[in-house]
Short mmCIF file of C-alpha atoms in Angstrom, two decimals:
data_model
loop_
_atom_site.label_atom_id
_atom_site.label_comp_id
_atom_site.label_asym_id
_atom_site.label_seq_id
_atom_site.Cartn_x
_atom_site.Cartn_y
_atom_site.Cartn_z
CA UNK A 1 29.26 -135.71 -62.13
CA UNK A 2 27.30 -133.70 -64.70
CA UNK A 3 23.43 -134.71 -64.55
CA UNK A 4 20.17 -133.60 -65.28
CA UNK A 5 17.07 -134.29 -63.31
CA UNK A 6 13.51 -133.74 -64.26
CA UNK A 7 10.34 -132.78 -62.48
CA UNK A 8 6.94 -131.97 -62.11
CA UNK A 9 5.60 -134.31 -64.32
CA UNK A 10 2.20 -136.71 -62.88
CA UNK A 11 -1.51 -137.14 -63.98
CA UNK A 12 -3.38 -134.43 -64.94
CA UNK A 13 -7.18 -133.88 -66.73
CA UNK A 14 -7.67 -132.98 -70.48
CA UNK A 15 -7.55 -129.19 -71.03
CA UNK A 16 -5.18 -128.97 -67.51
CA UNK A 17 -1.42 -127.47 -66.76
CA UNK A 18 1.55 -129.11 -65.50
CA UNK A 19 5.39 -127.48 -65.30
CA UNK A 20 7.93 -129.54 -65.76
CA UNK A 21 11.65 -128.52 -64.28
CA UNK A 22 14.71 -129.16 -65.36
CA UNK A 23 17.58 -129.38 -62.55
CA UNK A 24 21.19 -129.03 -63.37
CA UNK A 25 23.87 -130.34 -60.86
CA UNK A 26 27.60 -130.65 -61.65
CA UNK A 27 27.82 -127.82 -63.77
CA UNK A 28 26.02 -124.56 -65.02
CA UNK A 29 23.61 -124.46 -67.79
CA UNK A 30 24.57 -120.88 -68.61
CA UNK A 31 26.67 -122.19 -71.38
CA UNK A 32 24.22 -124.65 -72.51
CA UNK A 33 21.12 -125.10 -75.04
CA UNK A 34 18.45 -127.06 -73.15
CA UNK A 35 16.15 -129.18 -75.33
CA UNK A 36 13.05 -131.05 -73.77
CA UNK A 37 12.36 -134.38 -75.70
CA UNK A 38 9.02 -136.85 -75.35
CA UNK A 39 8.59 -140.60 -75.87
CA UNK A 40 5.33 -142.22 -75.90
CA UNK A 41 5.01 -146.04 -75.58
CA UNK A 42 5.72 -147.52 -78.93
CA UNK A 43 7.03 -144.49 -80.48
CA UNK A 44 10.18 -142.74 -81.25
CA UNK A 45 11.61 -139.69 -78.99
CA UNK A 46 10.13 -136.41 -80.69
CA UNK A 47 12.00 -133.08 -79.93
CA UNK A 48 9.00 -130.72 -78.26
CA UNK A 49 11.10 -127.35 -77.72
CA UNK A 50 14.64 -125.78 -77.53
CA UNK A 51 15.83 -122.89 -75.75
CA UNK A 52 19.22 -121.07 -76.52
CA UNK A 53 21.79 -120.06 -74.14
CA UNK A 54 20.84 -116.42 -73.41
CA UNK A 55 17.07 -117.52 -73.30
CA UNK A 56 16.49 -115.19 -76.02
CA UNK A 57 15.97 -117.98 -78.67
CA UNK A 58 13.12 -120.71 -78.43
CA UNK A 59 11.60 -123.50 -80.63
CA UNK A 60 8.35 -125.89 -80.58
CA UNK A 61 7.22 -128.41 -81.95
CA UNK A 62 4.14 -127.73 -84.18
CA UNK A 63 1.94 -129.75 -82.21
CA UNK A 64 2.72 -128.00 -79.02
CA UNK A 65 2.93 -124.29 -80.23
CA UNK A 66 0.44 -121.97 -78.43
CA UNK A 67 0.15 -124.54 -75.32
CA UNK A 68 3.52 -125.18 -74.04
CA UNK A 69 6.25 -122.23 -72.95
CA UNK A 70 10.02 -122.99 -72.36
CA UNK A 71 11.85 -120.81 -70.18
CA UNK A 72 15.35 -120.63 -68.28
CA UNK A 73 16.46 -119.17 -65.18
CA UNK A 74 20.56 -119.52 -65.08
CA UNK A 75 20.59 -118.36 -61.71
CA UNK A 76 19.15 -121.21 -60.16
CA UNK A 77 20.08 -123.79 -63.10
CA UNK A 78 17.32 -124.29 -64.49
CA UNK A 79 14.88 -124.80 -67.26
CA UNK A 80 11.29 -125.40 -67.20
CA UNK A 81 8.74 -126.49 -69.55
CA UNK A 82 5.10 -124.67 -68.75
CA UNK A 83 2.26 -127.17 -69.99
CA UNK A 84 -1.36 -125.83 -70.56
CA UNK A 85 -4.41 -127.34 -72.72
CA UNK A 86 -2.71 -130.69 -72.35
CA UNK A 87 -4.31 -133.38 -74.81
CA UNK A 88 -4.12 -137.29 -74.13
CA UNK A 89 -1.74 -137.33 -77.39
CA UNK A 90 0.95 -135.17 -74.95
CA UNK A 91 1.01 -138.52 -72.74
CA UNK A 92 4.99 -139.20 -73.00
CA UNK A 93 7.81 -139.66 -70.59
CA UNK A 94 9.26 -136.13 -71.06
CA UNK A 95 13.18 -135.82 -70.96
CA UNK A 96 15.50 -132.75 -70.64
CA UNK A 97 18.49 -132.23 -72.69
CA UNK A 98 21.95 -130.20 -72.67
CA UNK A 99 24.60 -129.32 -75.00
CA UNK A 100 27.34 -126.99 -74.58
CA UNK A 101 26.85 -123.94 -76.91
CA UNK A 102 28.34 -121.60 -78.44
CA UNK A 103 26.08 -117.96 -77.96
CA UNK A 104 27.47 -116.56 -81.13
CA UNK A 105 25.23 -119.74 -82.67
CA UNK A 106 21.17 -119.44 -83.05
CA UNK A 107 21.09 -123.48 -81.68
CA UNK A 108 17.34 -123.35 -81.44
CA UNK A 109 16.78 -121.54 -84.75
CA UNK A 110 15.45 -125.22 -85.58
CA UNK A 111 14.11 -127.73 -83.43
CA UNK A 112 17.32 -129.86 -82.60
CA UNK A 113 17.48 -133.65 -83.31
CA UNK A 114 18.33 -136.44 -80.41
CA UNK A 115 21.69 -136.89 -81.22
CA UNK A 116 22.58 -133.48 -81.20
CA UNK A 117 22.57 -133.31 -77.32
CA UNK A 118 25.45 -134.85 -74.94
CA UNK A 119 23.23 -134.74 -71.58
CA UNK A 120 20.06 -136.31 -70.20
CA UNK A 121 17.73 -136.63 -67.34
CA UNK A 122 16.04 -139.71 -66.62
CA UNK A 123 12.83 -138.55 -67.81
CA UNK A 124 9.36 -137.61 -66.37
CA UNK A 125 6.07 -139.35 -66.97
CA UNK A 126 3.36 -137.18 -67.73
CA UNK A 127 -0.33 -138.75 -68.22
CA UNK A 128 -3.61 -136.84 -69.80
CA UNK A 129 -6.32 -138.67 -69.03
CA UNK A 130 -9.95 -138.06 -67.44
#
């Protein structure tokens, strides 16, 4: 059973850090774009940042550019999402993303829409507040 699962998330201060992890089990992410996606209460799901296959390709949102850093390590299946200068605005249930892909394609070259992925965690709920 393919499946994604998300961590790291919890309650942290204005101007703090948090890393959120994304897990793969059932299958490798090597041939997969990872995507990490936020929802805050009332709103729609907003795509935050996208990372290629090889790693080599990445993509933010505008309001998180400078403050958040998406990285993979295939060797241990993973993907995280490094947090810094967090704002109460970035208070969301964050959500990983996969979709097979193709490394010939530049996936991330834009910041990928919801239904463009096939794969998702159950999310993570991260709060800014003092």
């Amino acid at each position: 059973q393919l499946q994604l699962v998300e961590s790291g998330g919890g309650l942290v201060q204005p101007g703090g850090s948090l890393r959120l992890s994304c897990a793969a089990s059932g299958f490798t992410l090597d041939y997969y774009a990872i995507g990490w996606f936020r929802q805050a209460p009332g709103k729609e799901r907003e795509g935050v940042s996208c990372i290629n296959t090889s790693g080599r390709s990445t993509n933010y949102a505008d309001s998180v550019k400078g403050r958040f850093t998406i990285t993979r390590d295939n060797a241990n299946n993973t993907v995280d999402l490094q947090m810094s200068s967090l704002k109460p605005e970035d208070t969301a249930v964050y959500y990983c993303a996969a979709v097979r892909s193709s490394p010939l394609i530049s996936f991330c070259r834009t910041l990928r829409r919801a239904y463009e992925y096939e794969y998702w965690g159950q999310g993570t709920q991260v709060t800014v507040s003092s």
